[in-house]
Tab-separated table of N, CA and C in Angstrom:
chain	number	residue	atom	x	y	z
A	1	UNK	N	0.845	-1.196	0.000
A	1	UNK	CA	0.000	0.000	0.000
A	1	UNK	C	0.885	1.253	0.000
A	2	UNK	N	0.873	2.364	-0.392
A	2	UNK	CA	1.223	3.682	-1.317
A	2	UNK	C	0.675	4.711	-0.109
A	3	UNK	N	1.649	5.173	0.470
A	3	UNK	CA	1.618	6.414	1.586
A	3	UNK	C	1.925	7.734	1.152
A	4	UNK	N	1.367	8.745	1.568
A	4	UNK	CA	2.167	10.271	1.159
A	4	UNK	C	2.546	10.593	2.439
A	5	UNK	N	4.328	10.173	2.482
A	5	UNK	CA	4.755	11.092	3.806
A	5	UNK	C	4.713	12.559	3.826
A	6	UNK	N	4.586	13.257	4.648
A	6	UNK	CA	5.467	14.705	4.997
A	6	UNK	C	6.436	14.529	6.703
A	7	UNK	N	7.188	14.650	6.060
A	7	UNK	CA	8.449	14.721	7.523
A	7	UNK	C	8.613	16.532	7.574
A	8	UNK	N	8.319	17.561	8.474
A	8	UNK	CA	8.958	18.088	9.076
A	8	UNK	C	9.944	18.364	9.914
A	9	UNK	N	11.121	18.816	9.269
A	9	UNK	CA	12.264	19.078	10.735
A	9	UNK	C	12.585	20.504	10.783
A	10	UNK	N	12.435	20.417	12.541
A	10	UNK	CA	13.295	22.011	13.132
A	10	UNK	C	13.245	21.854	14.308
A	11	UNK	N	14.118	22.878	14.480
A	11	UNK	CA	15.135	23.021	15.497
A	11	UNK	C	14.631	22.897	16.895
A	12	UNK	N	15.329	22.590	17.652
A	12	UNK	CA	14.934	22.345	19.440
A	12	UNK	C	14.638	23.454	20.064
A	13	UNK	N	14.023	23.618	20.607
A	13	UNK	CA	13.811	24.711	21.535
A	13	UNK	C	15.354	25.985	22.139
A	14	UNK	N	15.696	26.479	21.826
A	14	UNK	CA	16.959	26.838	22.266
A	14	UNK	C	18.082	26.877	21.241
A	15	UNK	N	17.838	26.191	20.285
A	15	UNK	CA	18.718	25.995	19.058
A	15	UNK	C	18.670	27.061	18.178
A	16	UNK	N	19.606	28.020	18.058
A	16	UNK	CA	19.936	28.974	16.794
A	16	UNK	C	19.218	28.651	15.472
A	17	UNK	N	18.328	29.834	14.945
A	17	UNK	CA	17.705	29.835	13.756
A	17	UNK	C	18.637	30.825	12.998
A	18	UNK	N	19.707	31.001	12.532
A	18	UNK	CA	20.244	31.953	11.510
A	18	UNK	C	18.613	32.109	10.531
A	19	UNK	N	18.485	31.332	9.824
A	19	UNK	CA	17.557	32.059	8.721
A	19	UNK	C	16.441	32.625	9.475
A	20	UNK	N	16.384	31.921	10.272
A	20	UNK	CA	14.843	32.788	10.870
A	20	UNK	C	15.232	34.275	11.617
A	21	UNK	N	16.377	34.284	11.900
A	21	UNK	CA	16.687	35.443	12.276
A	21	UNK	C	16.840	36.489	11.627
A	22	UNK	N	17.483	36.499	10.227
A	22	UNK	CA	17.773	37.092	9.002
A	22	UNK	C	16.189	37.587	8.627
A	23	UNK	N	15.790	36.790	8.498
A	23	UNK	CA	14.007	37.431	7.898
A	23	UNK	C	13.245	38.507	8.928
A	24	UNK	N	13.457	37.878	10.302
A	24	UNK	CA	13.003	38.541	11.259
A	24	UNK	C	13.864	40.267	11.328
A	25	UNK	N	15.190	40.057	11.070
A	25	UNK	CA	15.742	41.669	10.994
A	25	UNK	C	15.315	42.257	9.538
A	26	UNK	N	14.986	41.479	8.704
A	26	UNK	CA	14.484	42.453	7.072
A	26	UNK	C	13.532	42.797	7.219
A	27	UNK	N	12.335	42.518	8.245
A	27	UNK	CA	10.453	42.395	7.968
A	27	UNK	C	10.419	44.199	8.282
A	28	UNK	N	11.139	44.694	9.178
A	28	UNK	CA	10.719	47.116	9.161
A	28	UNK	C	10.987	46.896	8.015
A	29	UNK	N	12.453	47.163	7.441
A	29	UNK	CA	12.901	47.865	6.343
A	29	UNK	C	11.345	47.701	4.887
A	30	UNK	N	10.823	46.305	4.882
A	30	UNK	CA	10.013	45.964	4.169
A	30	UNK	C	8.482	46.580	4.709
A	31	UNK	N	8.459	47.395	5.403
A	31	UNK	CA	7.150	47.766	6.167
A	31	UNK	C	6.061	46.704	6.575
A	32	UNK	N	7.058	45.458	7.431
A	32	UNK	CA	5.863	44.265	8.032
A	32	UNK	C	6.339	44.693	9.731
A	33	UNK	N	5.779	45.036	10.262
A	33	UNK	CA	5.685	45.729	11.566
A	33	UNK	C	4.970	44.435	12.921
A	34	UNK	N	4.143	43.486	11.915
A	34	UNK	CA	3.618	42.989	13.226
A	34	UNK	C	3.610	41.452	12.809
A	35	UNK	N	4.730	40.885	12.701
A	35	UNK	CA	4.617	39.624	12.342
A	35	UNK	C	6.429	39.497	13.070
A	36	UNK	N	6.319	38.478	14.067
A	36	UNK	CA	7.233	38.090	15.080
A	36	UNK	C	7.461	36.536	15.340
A	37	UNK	N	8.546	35.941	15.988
A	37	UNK	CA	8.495	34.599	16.007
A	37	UNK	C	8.695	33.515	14.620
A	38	UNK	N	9.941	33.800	13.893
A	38	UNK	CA	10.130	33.435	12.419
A	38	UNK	C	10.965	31.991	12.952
A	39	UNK	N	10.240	31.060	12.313
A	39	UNK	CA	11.611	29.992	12.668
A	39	UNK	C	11.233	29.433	11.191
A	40	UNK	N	12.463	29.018	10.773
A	40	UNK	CA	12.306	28.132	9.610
A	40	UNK	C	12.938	26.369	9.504
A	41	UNK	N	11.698	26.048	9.139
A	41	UNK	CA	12.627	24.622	9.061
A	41	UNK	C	12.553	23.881	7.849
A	42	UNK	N	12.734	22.696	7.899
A	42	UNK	CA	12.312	21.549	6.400
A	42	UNK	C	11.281	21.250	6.315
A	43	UNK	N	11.094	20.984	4.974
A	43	UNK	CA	9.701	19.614	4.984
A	43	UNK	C	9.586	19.131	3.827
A	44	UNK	N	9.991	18.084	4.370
A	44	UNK	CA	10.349	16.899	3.596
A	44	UNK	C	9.251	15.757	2.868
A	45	UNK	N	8.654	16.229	1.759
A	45	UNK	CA	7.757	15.032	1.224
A	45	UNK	C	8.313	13.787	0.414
A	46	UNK	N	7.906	12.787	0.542
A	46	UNK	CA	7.901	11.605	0.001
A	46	UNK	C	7.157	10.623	0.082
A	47	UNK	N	6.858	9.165	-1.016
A	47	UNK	CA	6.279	8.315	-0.913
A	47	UNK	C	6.846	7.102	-0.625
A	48	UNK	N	5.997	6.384	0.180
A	48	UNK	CA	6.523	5.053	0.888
A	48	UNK	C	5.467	3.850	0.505
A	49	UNK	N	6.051	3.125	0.337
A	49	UNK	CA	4.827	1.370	0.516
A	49	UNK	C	5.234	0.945	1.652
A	50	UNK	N	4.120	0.551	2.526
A	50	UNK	CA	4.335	-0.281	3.489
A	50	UNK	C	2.703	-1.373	3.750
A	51	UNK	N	3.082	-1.822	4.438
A	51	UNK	CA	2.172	-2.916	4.867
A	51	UNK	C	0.459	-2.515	5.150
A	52	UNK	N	0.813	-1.345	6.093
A	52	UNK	CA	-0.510	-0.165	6.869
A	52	UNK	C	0.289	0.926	7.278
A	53	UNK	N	-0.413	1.723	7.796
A	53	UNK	CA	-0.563	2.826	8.244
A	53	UNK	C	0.958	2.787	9.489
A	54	UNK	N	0.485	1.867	10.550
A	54	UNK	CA	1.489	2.331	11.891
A	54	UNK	C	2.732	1.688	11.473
A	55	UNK	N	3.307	0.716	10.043
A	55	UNK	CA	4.657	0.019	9.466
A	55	UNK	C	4.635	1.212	8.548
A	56	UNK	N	4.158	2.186	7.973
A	56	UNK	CA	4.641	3.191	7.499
A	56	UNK	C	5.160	4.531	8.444
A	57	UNK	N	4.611	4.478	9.083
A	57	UNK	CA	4.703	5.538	10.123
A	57	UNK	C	6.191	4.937	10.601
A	58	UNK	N	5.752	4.058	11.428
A	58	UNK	CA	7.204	3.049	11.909
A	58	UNK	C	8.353	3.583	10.938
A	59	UNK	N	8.443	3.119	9.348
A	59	UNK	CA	9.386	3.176	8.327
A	59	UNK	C	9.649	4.592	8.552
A	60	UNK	N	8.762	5.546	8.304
A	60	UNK	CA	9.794	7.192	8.432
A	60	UNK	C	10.315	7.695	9.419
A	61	UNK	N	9.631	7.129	10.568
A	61	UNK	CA	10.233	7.482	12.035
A	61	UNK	C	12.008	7.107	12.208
A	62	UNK	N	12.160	5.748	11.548
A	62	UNK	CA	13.387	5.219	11.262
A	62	UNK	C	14.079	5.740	10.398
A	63	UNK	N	13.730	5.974	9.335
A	63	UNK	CA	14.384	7.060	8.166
A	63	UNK	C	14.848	8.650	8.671
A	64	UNK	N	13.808	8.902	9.652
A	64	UNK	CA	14.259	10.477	10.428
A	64	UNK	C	15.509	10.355	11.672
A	65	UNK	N	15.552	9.369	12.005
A	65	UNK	CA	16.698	9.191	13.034
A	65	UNK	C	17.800	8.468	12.080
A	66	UNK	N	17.947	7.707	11.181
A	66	UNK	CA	18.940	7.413	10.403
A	66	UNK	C	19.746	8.320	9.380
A	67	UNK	N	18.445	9.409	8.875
A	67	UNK	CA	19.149	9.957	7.976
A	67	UNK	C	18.336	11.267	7.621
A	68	UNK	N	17.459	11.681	8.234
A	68	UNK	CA	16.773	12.885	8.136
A	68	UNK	C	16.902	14.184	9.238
A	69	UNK	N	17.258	13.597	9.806
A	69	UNK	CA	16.949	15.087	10.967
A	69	UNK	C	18.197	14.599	12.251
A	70	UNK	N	18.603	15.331	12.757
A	70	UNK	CA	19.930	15.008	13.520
A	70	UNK	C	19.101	15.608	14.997
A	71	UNK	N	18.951	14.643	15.748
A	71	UNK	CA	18.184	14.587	16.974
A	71	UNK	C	18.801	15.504	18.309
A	72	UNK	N	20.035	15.669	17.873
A	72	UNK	CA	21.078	16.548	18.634
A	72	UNK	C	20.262	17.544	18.430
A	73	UNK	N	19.952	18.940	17.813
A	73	UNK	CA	19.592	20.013	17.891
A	73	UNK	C	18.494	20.220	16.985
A	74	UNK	N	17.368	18.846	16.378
A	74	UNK	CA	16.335	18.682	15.448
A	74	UNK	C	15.398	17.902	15.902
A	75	UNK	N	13.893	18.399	16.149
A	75	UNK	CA	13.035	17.513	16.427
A	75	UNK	C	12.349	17.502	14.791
A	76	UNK	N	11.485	16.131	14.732
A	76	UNK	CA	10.772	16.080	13.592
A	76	UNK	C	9.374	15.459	13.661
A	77	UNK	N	8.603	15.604	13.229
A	77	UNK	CA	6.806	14.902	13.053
A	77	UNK	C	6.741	14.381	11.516
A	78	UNK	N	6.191	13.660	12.041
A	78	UNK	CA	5.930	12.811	10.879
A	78	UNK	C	4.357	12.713	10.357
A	79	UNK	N	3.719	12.943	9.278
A	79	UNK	CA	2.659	12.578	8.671
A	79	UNK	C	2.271	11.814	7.710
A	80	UNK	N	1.410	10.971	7.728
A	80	UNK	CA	1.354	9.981	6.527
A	80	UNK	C	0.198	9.722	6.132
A	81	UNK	N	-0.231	9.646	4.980
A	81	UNK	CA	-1.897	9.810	4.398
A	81	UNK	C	-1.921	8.439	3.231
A	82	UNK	N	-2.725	7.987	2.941
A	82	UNK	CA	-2.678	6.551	2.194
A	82	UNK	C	-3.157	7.441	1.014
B	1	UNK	N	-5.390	41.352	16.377
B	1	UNK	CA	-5.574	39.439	16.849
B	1	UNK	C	-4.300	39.136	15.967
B	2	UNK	N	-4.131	37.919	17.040
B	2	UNK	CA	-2.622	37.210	16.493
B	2	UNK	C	-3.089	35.964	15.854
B	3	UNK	N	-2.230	35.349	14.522
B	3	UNK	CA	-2.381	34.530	14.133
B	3	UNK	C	-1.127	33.616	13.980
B	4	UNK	N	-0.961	32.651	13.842
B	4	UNK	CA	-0.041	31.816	13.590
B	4	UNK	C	-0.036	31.226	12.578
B	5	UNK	N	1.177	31.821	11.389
B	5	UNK	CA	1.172	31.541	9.803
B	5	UNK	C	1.960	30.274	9.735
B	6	UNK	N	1.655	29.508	8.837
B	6	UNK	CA	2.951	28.401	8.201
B	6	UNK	C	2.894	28.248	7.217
B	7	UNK	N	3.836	28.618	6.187
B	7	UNK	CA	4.536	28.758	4.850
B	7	UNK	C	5.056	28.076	4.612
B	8	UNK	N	4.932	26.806	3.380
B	8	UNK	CA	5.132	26.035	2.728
B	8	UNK	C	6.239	26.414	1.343
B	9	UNK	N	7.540	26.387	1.570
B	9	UNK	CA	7.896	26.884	0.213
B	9	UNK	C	8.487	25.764	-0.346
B	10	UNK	N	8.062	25.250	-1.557
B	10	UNK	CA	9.035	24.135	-2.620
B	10	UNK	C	8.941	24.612	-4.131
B	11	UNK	N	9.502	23.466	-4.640
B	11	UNK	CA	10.097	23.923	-5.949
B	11	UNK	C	9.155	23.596	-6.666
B	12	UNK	N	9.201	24.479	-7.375
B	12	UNK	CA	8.109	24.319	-9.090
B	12	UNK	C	8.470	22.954	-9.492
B	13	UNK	N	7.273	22.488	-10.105
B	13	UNK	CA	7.484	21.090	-10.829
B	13	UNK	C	9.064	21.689	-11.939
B	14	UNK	N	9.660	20.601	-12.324
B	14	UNK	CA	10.689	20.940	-13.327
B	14	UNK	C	11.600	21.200	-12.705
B	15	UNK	N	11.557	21.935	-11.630
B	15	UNK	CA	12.923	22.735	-11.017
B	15	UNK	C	13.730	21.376	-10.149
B	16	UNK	N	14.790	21.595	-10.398
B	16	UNK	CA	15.881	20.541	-10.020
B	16	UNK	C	15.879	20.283	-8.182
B	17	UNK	N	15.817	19.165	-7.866
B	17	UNK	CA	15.801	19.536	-5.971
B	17	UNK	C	16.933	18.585	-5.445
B	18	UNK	N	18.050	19.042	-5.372
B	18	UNK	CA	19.731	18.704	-5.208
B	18	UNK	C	19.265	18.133	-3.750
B	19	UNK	N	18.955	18.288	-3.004
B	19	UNK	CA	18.673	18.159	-1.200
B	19	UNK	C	17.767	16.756	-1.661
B	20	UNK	N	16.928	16.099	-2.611
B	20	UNK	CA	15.737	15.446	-2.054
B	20	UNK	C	16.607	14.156	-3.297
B	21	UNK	N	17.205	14.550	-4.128
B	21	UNK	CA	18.153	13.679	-4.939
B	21	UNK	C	18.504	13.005	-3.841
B	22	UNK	N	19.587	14.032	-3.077
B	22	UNK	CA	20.772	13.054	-2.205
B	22	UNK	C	19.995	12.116	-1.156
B	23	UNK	N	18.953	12.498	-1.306
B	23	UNK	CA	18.444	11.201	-0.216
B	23	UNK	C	18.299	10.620	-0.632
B	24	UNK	N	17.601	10.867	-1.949
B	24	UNK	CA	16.883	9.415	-2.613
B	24	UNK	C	18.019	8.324	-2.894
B	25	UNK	N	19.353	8.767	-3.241
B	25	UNK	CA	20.248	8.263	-3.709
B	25	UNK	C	21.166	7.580	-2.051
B	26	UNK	N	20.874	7.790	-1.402
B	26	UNK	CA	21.287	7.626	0.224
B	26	UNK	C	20.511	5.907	0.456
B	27	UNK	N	18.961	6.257	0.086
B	27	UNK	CA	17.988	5.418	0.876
B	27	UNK	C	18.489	3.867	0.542
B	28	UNK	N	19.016	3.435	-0.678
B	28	UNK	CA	19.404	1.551	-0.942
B	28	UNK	C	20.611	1.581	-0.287
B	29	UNK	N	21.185	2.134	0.541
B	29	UNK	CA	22.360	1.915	1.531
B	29	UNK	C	21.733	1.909	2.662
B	30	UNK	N	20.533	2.200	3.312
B	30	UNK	CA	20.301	2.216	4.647
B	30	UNK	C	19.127	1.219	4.830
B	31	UNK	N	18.721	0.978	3.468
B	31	UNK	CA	17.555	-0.301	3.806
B	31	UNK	C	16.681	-0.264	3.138
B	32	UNK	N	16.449	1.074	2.808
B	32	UNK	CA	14.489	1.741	2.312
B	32	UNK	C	14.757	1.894	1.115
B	33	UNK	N	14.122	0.294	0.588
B	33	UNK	CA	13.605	0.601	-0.794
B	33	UNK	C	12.165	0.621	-1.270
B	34	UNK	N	11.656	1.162	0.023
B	34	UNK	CA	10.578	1.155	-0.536
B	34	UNK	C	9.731	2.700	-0.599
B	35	UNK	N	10.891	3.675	-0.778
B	35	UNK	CA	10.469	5.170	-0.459
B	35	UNK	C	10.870	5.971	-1.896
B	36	UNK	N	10.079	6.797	-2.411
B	36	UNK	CA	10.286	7.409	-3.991
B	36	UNK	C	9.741	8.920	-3.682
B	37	UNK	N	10.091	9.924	-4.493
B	37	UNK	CA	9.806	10.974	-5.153
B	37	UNK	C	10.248	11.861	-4.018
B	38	UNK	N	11.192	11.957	-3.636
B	38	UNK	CA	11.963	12.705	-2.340
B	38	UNK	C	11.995	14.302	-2.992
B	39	UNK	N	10.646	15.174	-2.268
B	39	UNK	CA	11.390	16.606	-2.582
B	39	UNK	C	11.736	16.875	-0.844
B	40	UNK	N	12.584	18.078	-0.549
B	40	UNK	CA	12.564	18.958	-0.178
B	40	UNK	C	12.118	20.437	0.142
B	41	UNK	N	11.522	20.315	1.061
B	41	UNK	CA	11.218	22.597	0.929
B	41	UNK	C	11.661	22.805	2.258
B	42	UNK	N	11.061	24.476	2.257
B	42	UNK	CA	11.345	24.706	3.551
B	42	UNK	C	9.637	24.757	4.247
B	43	UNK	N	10.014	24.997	5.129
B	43	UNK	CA	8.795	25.246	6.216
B	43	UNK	C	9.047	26.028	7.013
B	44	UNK	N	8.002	27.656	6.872
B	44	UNK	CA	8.579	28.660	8.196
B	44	UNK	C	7.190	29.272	8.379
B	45	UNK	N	7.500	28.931	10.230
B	45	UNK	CA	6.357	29.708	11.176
B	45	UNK	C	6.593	30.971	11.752
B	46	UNK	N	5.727	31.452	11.714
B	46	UNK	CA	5.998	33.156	12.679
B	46	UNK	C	4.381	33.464	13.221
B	47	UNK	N	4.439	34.363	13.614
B	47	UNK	CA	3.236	35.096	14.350
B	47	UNK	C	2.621	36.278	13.685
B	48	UNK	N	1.965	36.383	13.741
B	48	UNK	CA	1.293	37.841	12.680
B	48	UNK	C	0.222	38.634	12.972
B	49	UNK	N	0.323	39.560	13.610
B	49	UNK	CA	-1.123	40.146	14.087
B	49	UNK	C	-1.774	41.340	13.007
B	50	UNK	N	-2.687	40.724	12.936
B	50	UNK	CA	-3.793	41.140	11.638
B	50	UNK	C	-5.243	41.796	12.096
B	51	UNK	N	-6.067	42.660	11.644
B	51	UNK	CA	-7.480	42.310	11.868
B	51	UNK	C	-8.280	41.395	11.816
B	52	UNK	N	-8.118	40.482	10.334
B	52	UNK	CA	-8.968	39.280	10.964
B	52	UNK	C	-8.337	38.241	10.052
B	53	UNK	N	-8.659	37.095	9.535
B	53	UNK	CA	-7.904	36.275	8.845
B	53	UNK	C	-7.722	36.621	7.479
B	54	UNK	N	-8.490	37.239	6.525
B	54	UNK	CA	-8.147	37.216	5.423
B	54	UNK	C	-7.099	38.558	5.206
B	55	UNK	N	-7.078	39.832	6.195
B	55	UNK	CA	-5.994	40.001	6.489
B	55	UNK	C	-4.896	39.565	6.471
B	56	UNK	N	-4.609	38.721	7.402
B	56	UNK	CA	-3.736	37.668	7.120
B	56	UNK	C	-3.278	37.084	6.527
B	57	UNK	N	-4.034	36.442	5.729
B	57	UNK	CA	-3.635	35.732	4.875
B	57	UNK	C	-2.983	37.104	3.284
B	58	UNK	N	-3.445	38.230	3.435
B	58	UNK	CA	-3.440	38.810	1.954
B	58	UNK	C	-2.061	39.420	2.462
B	59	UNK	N	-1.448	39.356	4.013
B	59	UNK	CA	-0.229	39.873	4.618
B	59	UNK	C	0.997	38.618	4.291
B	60	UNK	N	0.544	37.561	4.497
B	60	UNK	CA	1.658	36.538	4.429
B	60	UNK	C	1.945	36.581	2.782
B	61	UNK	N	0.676	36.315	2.230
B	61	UNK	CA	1.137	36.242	0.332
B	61	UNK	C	1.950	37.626	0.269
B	62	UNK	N	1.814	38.603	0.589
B	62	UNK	CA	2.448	39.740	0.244
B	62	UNK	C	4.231	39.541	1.051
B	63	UNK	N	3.903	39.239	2.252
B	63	UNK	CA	5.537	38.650	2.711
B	63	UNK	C	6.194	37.549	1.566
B	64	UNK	N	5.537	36.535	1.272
B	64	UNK	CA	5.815	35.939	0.200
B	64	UNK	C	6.762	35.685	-0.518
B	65	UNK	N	5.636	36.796	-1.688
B	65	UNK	CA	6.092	37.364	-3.115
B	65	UNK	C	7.167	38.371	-2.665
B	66	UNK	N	7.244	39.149	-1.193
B	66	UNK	CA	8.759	40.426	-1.723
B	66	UNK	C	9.775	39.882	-1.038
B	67	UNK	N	9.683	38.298	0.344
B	67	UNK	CA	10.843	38.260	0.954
B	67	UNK	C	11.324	36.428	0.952
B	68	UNK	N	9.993	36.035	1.331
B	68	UNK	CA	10.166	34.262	1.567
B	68	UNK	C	10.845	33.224	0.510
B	69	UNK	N	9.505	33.874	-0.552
B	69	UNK	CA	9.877	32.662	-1.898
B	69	UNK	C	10.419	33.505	-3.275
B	70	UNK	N	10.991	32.729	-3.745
B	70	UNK	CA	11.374	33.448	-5.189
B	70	UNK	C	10.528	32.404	-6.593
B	71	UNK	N	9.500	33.314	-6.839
B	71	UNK	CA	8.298	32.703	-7.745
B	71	UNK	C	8.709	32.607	-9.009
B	72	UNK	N	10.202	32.351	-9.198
B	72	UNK	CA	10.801	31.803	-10.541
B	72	UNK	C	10.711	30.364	-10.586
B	73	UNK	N	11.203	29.754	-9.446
B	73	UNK	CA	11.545	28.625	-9.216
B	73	UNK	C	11.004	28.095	-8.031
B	74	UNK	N	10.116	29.247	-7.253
B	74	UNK	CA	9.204	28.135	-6.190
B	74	UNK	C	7.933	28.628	-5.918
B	75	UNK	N	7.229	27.815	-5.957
B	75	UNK	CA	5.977	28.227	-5.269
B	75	UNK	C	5.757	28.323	-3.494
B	76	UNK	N	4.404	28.455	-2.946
B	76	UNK	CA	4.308	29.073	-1.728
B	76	UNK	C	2.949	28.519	-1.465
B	77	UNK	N	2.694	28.097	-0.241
B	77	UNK	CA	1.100	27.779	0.151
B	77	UNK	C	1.327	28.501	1.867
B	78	UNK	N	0.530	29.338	1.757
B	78	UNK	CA	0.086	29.740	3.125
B	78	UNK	C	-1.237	29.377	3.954
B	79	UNK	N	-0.479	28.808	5.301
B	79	UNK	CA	-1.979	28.655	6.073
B	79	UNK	C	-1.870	29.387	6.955
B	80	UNK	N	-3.022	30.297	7.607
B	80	UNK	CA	-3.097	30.896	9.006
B	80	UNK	C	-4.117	30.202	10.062
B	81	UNK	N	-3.635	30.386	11.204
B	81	UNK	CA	-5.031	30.009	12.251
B	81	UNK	C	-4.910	30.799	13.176
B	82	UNK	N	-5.676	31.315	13.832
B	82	UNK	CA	-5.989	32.337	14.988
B	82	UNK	C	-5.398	31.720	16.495
C-alpha cells in the first residue's frame, strides 16, 4: 500500500535559527511591523509502501533518526496519508 | 488578533531539488527501498497580528512574493489560524 509522507524538521527549543533570524531583521525595512516569532525549518515530502498505516509511520520514524533530521539540535513529526 | 502563519515553500514542478536527490540516492544503503519521489522545501512559522484572517492571509502572500519565496523557481502555500 502507497503512503504520502510529509516529515517536518526544526530546530529544538533553544537551538539557533540563523535564517529565521535574518528574515526577522528584514520584515521594518520591508514595512511588516507585526509579524514576530520566524523559525524556519524543512519539509520533507515523500512516498513510501508499506504494509498499513502504523509500518509506514514506523518506516519514516526510522528514516528520520537514520538519515533525516539530527536529533542533537532537530526535532521532527511525521505525517502519513494513504 | 494574532495569528499563527505556516509557509510552505518548494520547488516548481521541473525545477531541479539537489537536497531530495541526495536522499533518494542515500535510501538503498540504509535499507528503504521502498520510499520514492523525495522533494525537499522549507517550512517557516511566525506570528502575525492582523485584523482578521483574510488580512492575514493577503499579509503573508504579500511577505511571500517580496521576501520568503522566489516565484521563478518556487511556489508558496500559506496557512493561518488564529
Amino acid at each position: 500500500m502507497k503512503f504520502s509522507a510529509v516529515v517536518e524538521i526544526s530546530g529544538l527549543a533553544g537551538i539557533a535559527d540563523p535564517e529565521g533570524q535574518t528574515i526577522e531583521r528584514s520584515l521594518p525595512a520591508l514595512g511588516f511591523d507585526h509579524v514576530e516569532h520566524v523559525r524556519v525549518g524543512k519539509l520533507i515530502r515523500f512516498e513510501i509502501e508499506a504494509a498499513d498505516k502504523p509500518a509506514a509511520l514506523e518506516q519514516c520514524d526510522e528514516l528520520c533518526r537514520k538519515l533525516l533530521a539530527n536529533p542533537v539540535i532537530e526535532r521532527y513529526d511525521v505525517a502519513v496519508t494513504p
